[in-house]
PDB file of C-alpha atoms in Angstrom:
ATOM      1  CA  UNK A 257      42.418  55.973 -12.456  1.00 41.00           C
ATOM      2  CA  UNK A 258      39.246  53.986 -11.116  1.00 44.00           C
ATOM      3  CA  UNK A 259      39.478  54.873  -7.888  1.00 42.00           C
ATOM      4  CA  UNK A 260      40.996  58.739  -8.066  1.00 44.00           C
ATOM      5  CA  UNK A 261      43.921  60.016  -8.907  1.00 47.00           C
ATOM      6  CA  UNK A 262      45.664  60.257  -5.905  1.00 44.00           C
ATOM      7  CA  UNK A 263      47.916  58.283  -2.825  1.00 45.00           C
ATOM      8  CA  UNK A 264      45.022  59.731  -0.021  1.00 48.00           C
ATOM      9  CA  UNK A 265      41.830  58.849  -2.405  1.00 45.00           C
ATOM     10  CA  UNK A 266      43.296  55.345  -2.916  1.00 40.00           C
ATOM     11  CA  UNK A 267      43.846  54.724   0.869  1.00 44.00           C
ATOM     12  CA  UNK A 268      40.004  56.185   1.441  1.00 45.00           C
ATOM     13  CA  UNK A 269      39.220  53.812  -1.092  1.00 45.00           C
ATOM     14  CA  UNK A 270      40.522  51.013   0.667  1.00 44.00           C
ATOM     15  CA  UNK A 271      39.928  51.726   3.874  1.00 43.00           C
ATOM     16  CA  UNK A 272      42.071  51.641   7.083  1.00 39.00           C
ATOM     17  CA  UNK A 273      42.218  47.626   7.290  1.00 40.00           C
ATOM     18  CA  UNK A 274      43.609  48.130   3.520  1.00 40.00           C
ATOM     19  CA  UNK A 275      40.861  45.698   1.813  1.00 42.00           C
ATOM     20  CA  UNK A 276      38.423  46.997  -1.148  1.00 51.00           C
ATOM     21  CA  UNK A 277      35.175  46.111  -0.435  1.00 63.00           C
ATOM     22  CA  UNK A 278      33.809  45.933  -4.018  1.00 70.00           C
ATOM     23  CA  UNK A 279      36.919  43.284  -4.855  1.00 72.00           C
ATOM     24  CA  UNK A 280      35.579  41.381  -2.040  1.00 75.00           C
ATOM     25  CA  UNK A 281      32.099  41.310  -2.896  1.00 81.00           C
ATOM     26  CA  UNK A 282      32.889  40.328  -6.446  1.00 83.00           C
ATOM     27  CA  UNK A 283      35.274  37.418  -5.579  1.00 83.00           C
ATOM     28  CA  UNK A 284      32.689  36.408  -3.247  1.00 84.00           C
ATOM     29  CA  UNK A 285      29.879  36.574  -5.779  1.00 89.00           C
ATOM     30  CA  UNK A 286      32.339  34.446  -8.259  1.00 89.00           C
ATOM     31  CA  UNK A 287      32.564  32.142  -5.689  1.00 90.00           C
ATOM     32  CA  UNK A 288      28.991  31.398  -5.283  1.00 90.00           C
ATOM     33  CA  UNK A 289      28.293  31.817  -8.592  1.00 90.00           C
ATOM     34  CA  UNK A 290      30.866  28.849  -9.480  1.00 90.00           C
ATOM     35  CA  UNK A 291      28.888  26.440  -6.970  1.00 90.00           C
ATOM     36  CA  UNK A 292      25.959  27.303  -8.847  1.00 89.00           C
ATOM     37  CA  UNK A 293      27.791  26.087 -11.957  1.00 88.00           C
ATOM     38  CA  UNK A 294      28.735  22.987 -10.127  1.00 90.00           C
ATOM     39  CA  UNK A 295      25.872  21.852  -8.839  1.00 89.00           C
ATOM     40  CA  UNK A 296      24.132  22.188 -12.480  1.00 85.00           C
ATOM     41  CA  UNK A 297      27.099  20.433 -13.894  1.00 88.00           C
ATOM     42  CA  UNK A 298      25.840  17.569 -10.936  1.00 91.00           C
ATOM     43  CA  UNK A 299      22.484  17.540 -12.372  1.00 85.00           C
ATOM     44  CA  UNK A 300      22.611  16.851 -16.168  1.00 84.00           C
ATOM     45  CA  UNK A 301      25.739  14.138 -14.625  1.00 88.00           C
ATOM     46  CA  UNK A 302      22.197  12.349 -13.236  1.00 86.00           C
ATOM     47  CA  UNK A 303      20.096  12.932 -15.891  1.00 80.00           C
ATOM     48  CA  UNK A 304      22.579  11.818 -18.941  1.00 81.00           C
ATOM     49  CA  UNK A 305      23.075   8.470 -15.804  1.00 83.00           C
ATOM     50  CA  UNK A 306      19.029   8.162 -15.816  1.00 75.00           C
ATOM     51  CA  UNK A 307      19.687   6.968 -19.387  1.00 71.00           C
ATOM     52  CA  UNK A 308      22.606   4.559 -19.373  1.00 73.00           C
ATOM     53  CA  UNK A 309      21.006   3.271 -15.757  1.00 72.00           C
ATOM     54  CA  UNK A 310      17.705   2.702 -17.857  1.00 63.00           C
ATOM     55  CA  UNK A 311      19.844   0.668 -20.549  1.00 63.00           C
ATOM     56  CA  UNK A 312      17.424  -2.219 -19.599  1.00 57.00           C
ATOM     57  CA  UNK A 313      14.487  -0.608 -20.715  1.00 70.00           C
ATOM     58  CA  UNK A 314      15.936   1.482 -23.492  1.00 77.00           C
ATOM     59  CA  UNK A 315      18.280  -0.847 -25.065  1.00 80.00           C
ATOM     60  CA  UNK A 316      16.170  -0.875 -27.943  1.00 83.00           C
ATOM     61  CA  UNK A 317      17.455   2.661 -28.698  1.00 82.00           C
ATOM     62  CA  UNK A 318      20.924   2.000 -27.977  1.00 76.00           C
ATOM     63  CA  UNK A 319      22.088   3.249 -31.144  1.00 73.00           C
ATOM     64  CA  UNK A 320      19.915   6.155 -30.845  1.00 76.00           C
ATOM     65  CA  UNK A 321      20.115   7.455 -27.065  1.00 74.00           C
ATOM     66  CA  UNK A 322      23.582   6.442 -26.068  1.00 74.00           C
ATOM     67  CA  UNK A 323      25.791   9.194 -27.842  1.00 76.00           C
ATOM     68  CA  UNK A 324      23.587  11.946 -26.606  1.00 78.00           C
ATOM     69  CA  UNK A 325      23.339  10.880 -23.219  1.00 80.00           C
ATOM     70  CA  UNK A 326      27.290  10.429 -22.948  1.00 84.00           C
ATOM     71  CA  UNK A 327      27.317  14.300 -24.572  1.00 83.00           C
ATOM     72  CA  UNK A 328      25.458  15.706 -21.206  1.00 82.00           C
ATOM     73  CA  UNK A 329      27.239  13.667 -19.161  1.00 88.00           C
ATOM     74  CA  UNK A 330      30.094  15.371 -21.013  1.00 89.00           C
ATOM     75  CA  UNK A 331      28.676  18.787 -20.299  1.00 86.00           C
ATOM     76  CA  UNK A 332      28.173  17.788 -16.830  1.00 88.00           C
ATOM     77  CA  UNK A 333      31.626  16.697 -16.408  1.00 92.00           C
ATOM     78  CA  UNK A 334      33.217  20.027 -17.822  1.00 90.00           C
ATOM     79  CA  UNK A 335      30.832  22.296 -15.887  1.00 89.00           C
ATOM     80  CA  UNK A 336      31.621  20.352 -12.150  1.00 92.00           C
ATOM     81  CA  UNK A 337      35.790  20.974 -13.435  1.00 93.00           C
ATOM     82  CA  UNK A 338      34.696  24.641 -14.686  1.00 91.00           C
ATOM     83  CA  UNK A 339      32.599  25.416 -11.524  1.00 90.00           C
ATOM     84  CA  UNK A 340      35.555  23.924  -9.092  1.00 92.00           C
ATOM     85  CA  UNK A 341      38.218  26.060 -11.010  1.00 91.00           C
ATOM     86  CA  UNK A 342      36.424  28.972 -10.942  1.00 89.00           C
ATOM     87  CA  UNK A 343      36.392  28.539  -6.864  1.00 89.00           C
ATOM     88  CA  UNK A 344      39.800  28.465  -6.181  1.00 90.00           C
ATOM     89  CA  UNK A 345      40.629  31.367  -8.946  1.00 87.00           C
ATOM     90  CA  UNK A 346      38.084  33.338  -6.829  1.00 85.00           C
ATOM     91  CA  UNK A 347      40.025  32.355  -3.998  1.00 84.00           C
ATOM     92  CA  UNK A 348      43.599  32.230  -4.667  1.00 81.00           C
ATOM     93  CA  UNK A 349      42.951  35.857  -6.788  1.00 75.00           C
ATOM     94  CA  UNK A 350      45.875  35.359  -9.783  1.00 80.00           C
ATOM     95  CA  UNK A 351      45.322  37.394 -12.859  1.00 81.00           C
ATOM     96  CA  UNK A 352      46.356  35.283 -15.080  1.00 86.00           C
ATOM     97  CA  UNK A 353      44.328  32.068 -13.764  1.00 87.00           C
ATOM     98  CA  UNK A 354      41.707  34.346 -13.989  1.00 87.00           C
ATOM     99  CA  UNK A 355      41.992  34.707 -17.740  1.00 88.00           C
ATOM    100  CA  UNK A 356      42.247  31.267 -18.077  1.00 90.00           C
ATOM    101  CA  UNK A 357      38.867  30.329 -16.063  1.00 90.00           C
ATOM    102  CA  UNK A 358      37.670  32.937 -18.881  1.00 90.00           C
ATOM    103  CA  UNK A 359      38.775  31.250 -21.946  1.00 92.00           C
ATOM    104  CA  UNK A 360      37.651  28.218 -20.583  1.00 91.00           C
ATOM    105  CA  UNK A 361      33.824  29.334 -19.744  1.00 90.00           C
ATOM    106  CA  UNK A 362      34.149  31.010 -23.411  1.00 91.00           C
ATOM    107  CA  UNK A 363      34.297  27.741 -24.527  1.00 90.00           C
ATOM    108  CA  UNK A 364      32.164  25.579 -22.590  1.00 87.00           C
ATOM    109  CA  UNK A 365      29.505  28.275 -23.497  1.00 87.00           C
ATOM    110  CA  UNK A 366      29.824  28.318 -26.862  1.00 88.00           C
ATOM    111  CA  UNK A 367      29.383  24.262 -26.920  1.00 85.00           C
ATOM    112  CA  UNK A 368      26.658  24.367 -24.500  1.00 81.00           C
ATOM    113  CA  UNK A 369      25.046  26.857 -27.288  1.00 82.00           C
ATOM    114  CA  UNK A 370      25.660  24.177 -29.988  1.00 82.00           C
ATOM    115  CA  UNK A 371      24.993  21.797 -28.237  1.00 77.00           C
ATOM    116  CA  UNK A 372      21.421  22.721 -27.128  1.00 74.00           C
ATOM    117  CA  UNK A 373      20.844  24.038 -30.490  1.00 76.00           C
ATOM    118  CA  UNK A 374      21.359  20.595 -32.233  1.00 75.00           C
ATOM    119  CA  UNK A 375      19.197  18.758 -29.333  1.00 71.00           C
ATOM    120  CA  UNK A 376      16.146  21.369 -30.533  1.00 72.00           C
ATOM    121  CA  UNK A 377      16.670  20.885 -33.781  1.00 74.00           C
ATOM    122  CA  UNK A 378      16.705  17.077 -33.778  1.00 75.00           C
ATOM    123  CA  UNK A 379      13.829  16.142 -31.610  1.00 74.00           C
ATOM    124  CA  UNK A 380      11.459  15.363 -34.173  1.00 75.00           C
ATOM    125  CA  UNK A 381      13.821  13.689 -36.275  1.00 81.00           C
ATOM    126  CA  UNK A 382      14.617  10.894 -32.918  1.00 81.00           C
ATOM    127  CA  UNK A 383      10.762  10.774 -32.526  1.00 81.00           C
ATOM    128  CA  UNK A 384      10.458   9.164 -35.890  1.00 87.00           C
ATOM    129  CA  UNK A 385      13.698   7.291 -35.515  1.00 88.00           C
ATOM    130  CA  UNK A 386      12.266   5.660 -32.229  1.00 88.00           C
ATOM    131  CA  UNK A 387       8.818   4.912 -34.023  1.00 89.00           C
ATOM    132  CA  UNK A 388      10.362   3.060 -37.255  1.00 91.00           C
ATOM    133  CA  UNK A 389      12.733   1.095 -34.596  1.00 91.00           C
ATOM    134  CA  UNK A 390       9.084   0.306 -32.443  1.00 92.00           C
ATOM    135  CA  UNK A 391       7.373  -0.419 -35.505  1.00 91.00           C
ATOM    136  CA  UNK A 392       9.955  -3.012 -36.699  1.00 91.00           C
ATOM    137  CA  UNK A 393      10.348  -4.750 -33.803  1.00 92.00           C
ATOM    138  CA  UNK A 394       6.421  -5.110 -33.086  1.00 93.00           C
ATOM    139  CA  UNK A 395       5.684  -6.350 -36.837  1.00 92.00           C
ATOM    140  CA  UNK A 396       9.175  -8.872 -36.519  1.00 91.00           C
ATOM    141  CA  UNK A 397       8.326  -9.831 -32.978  1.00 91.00           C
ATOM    142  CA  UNK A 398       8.344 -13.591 -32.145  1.00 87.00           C
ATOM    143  CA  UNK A 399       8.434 -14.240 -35.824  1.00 86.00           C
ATOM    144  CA  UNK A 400      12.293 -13.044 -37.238  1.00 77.00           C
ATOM    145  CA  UNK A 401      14.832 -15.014 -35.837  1.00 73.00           C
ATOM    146  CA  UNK A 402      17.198 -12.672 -37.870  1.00 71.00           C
ATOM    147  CA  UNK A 403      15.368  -9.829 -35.838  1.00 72.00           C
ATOM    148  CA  UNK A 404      16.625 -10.621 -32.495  1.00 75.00           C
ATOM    149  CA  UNK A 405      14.658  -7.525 -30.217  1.00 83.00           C
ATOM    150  CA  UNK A 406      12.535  -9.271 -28.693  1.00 89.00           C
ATOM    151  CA  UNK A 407      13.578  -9.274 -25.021  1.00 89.00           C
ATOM    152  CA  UNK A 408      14.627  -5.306 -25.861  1.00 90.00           C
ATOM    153  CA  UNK A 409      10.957  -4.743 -26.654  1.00 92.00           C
ATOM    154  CA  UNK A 410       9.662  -6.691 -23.443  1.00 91.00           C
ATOM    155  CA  UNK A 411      11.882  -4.866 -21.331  1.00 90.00           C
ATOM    156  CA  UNK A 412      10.795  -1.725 -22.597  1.00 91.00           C
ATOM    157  CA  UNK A 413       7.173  -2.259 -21.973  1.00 92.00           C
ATOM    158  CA  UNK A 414       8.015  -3.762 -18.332  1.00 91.00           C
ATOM    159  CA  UNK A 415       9.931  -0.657 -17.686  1.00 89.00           C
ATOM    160  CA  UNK A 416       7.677   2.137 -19.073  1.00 90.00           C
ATOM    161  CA  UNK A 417       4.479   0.066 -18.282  1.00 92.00           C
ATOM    162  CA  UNK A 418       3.468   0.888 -22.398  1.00 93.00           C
ATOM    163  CA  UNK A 419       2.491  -1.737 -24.852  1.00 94.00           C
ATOM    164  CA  UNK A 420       2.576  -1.170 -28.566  1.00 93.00           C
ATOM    165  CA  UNK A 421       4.535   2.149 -30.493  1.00 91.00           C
ATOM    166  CA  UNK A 422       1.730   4.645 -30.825  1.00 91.00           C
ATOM    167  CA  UNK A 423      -0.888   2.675 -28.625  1.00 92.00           C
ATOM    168  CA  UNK A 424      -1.260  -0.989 -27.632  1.00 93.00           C
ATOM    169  CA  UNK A 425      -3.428  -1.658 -31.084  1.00 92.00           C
ATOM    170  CA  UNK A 426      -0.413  -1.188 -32.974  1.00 93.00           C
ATOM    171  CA  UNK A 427       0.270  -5.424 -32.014  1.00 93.00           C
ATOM    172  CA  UNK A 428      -2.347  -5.281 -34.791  1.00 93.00           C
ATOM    173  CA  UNK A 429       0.314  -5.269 -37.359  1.00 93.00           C
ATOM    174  CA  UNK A 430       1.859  -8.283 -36.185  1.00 92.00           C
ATOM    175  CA  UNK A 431       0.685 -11.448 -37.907  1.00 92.00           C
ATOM    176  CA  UNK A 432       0.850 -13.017 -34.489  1.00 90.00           C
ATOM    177  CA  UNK A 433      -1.286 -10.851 -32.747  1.00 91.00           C
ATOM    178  CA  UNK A 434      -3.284 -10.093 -35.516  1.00 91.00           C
ATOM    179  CA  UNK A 435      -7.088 -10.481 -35.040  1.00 90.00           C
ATOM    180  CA  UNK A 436      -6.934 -13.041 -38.132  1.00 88.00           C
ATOM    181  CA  UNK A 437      -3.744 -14.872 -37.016  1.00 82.00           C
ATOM    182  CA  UNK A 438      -4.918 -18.922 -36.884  1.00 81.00           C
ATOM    183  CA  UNK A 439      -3.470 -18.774 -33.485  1.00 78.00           C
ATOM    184  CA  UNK A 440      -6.331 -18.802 -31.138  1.00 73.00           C
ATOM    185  CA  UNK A 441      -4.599 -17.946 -27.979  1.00 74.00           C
ATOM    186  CA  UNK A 442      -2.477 -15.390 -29.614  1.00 82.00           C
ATOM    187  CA  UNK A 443      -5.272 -13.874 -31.842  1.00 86.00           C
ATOM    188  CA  UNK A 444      -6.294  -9.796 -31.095  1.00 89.00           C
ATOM    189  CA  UNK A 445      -3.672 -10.313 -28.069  1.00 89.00           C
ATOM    190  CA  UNK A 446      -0.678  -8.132 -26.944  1.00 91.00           C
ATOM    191  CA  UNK A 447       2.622  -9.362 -25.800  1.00 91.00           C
ATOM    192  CA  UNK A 448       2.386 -10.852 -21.626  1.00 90.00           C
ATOM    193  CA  UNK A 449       5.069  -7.563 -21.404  1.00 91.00           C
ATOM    194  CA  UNK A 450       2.476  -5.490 -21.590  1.00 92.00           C
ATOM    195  CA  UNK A 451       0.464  -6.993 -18.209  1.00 91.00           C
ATOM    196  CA  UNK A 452      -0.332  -4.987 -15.555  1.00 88.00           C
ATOM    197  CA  UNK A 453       0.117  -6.510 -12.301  1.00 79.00           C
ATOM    198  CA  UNK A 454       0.797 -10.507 -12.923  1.00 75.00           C
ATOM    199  CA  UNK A 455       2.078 -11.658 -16.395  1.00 73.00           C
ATOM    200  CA  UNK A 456       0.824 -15.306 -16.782  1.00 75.00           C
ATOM    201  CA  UNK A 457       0.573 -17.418 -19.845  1.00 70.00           C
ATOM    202  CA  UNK A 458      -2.717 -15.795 -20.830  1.00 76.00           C
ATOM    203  CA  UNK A 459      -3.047 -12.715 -19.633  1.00 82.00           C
ATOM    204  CA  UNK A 460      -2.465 -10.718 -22.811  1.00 81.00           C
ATOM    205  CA  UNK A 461      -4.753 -13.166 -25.125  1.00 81.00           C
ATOM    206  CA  UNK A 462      -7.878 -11.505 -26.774  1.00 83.00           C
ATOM    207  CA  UNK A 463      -7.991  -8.483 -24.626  1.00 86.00           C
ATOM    208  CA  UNK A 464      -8.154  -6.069 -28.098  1.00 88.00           C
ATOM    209  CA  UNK A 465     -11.469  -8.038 -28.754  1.00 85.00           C
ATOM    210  CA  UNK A 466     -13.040  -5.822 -25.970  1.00 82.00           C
ATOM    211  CA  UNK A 467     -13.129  -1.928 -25.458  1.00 84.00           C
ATOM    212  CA  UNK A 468     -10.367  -0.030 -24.563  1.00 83.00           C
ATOM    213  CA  UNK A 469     -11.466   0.534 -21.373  1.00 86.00           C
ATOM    214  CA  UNK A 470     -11.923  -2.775 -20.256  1.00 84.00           C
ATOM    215  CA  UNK A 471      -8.979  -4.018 -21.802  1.00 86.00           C
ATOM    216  CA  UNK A 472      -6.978  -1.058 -19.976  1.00 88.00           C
ATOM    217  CA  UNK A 473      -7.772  -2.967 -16.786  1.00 87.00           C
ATOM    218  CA  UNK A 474      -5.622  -6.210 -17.608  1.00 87.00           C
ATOM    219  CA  UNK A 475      -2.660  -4.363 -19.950  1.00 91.00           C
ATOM    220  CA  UNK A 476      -1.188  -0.895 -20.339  1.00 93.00           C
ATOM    221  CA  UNK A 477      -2.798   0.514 -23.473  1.00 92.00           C
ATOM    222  CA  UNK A 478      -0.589   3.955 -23.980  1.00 93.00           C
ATOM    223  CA  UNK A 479       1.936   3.312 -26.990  1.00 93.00           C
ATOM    224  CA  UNK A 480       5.730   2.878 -25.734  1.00 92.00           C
ATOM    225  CA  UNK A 481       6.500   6.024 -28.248  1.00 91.00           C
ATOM    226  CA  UNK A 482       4.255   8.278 -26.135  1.00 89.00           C
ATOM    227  CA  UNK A 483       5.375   7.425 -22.732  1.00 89.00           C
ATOM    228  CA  UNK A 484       9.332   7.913 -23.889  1.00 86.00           C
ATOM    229  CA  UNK A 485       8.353  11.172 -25.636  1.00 84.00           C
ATOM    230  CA  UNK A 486       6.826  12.431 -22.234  1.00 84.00           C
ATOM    231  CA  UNK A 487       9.914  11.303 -20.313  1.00 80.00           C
ATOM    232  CA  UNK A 488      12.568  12.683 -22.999  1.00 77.00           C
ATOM    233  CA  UNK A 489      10.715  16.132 -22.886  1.00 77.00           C
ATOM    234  CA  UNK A 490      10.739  16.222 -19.536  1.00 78.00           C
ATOM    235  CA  UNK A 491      14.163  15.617 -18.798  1.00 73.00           C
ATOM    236  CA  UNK A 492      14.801  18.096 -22.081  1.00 72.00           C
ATOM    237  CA  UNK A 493      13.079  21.095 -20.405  1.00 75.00           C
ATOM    238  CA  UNK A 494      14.910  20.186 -17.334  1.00 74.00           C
ATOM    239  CA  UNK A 495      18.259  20.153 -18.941  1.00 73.00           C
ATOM    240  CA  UNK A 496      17.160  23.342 -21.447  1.00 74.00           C
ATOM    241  CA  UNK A 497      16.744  24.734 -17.944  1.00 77.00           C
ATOM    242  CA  UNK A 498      19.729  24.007 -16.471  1.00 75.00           C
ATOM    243  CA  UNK A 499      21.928  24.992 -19.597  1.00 76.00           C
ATOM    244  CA  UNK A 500      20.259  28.202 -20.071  1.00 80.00           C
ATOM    245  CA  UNK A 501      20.776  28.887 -15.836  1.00 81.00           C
ATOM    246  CA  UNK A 502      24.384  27.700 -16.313  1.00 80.00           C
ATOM    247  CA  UNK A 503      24.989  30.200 -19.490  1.00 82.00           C
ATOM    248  CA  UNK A 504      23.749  33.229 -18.009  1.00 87.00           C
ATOM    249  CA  UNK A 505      25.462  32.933 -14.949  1.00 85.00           C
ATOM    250  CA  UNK A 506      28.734  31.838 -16.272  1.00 85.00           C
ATOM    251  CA  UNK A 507      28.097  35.467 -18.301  1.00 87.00           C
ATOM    252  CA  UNK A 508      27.699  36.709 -14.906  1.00 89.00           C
ATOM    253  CA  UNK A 509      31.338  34.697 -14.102  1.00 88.00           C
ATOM    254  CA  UNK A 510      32.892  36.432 -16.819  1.00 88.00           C
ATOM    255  CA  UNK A 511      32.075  40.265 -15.892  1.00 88.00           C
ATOM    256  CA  UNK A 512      33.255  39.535 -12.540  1.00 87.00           C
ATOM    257  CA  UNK A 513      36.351  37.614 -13.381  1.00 87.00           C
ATOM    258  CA  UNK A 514      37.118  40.597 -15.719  1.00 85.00           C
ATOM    259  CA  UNK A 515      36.457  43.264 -12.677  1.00 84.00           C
ATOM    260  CA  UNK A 516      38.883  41.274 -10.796  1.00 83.00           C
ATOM    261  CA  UNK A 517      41.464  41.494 -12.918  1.00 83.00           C
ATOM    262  CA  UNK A 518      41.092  44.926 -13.518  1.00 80.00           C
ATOM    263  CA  UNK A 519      41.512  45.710  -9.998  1.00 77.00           C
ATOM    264  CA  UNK A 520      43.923  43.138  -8.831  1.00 72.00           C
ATOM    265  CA  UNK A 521      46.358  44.541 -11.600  1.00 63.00           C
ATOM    266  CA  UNK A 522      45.466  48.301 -10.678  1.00 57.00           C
ATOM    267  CA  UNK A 523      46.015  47.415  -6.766  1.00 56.00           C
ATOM    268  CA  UNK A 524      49.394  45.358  -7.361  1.00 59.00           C
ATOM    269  CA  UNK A 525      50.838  48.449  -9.407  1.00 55.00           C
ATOM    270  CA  UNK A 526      49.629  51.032  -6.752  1.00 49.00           C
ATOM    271  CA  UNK A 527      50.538  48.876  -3.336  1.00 46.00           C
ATOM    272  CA  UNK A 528      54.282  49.444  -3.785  1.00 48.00           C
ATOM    273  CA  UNK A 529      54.252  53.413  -3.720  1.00 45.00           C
ATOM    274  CA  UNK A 530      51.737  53.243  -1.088  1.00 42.00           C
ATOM    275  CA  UNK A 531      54.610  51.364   1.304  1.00 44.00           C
TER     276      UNK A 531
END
């Protein structure tokens, strides 16, 4: 037996008021644990949002962003219901509710697992994903009516105050822009997207004639590709960071679930003959 063998060392066990301290502790450490769960579940809800709120700026990478992003949201979603479950089980003690919140954190572990593990995996391949879709619609912008991004690139460079994919030279590659295009206005320009400040009719012509720092003072010069790429790691780590929290303690959740049923079962089979 865990607690002795006897009717006197399971009432010593207990205690006069006839509650075990160490079944209280854990269901009060489940508890917590759960709202930990929760609130993580809360945060990659935001930061899966932060991308469909930003569809604006991003919806040049609809095709590439959107699935992902509805994934954590996903995630999130399943942890909040996991985290809120595991509450009331820790609450309400029932054995075999308890076995269920098990199965279930089993599960949402074991995607969370996959899940991260294909997000490591395929971070390079989005980078060059996002840089072909940049590249295209730089070269085709203004100039393929078939090739209808051009608003989606403006709105990206508004929104992430970039200009160009890699840097604002890449315009370089559009016959436009191009500092041989016939167009004198337009010639060794960027897009007026890529203004700082006020976007007038002229403010992006010929500033790639001059150095980089000068021209830095009338456009943004870092490439729309390296801004993103900061932003997406960021909110990766964060999310890496979250998951990995959320794993070990829902680890945590199932040791203590697993205590609690142990002892809830040994207590309900000893209570009777201890009338």
């Amino acid at each position: 037996m865990a607690y002795g063998r006897g009717r006197r060392s399971y009432k010593e066990h207990i205690g006069p008021q006839g509650s075990c301290s160490s079944l209280f502790w854990c269901r009060y450490c489940l508890f917590f644990l759960n709202l930990i769960v929760w609130a993580a579940g809360i945060a990659m809800i935001c930061l899966g949002s932060w991308t469909v709120a930003n569809g604006a700026g991003l919806k040049l990478f609809d095709e590439l962003l959107n699935e992902p992003s509805y994934m954590l949201i996903g995630t999130g979603v399943a942890m909040v219901l996991v985290g809120v479950y595991g509450c009331v089980v820790s609450v309400k003690v029932n054995a075999w509710a308890l076995r269920i919140f098990m199965l279930v954190v089993i599960v949402l572990f074991i995607v969370q697992v996959v899940l991260g593990s294909i997000g490591f995996f395929l971070i390079d391949d989005i980078h060059n994903e996002m840089s072909d879709i940049v590249r295209k619609a730089v070269v085709y912008y203004r100039l393929d009516s078939n090739f209808p991004r051009d608003d989606d690139m403006n709105a990206l460079q508004i929104e992430f105050k970039c200009c160009g994919g890699h840097s604002f030279s890449d315009w370089e590659a559009n016959i436009l822009y191009s500092c041989n295009s016939s167009s004198a206005l337009a010639r060794c320009g960027v897009p007026r997207s890529c203004c700082r400040g006020t976007r007038d009719a002229q403010c992006g012509y010929n500033v790639r004639e001059a150095t980089e720092q000068y021209t830095a003072m009338f456009t943004y010069t870092e490439g729309c590709i390296v801004t993103l790429l900061k932003v997406i790691k960021r909110h990766v780590s964060i999310n890496a960071g979250l998951a990995f929290s959320a794993s070990i303690l829902e680890v945590i959740c199932l040791i203590l679930a697993n205590i609690i049923i142990k002892n809830t079962v040994y207590h309900r089979r000893l209570l009777p003959s201890l009338g």
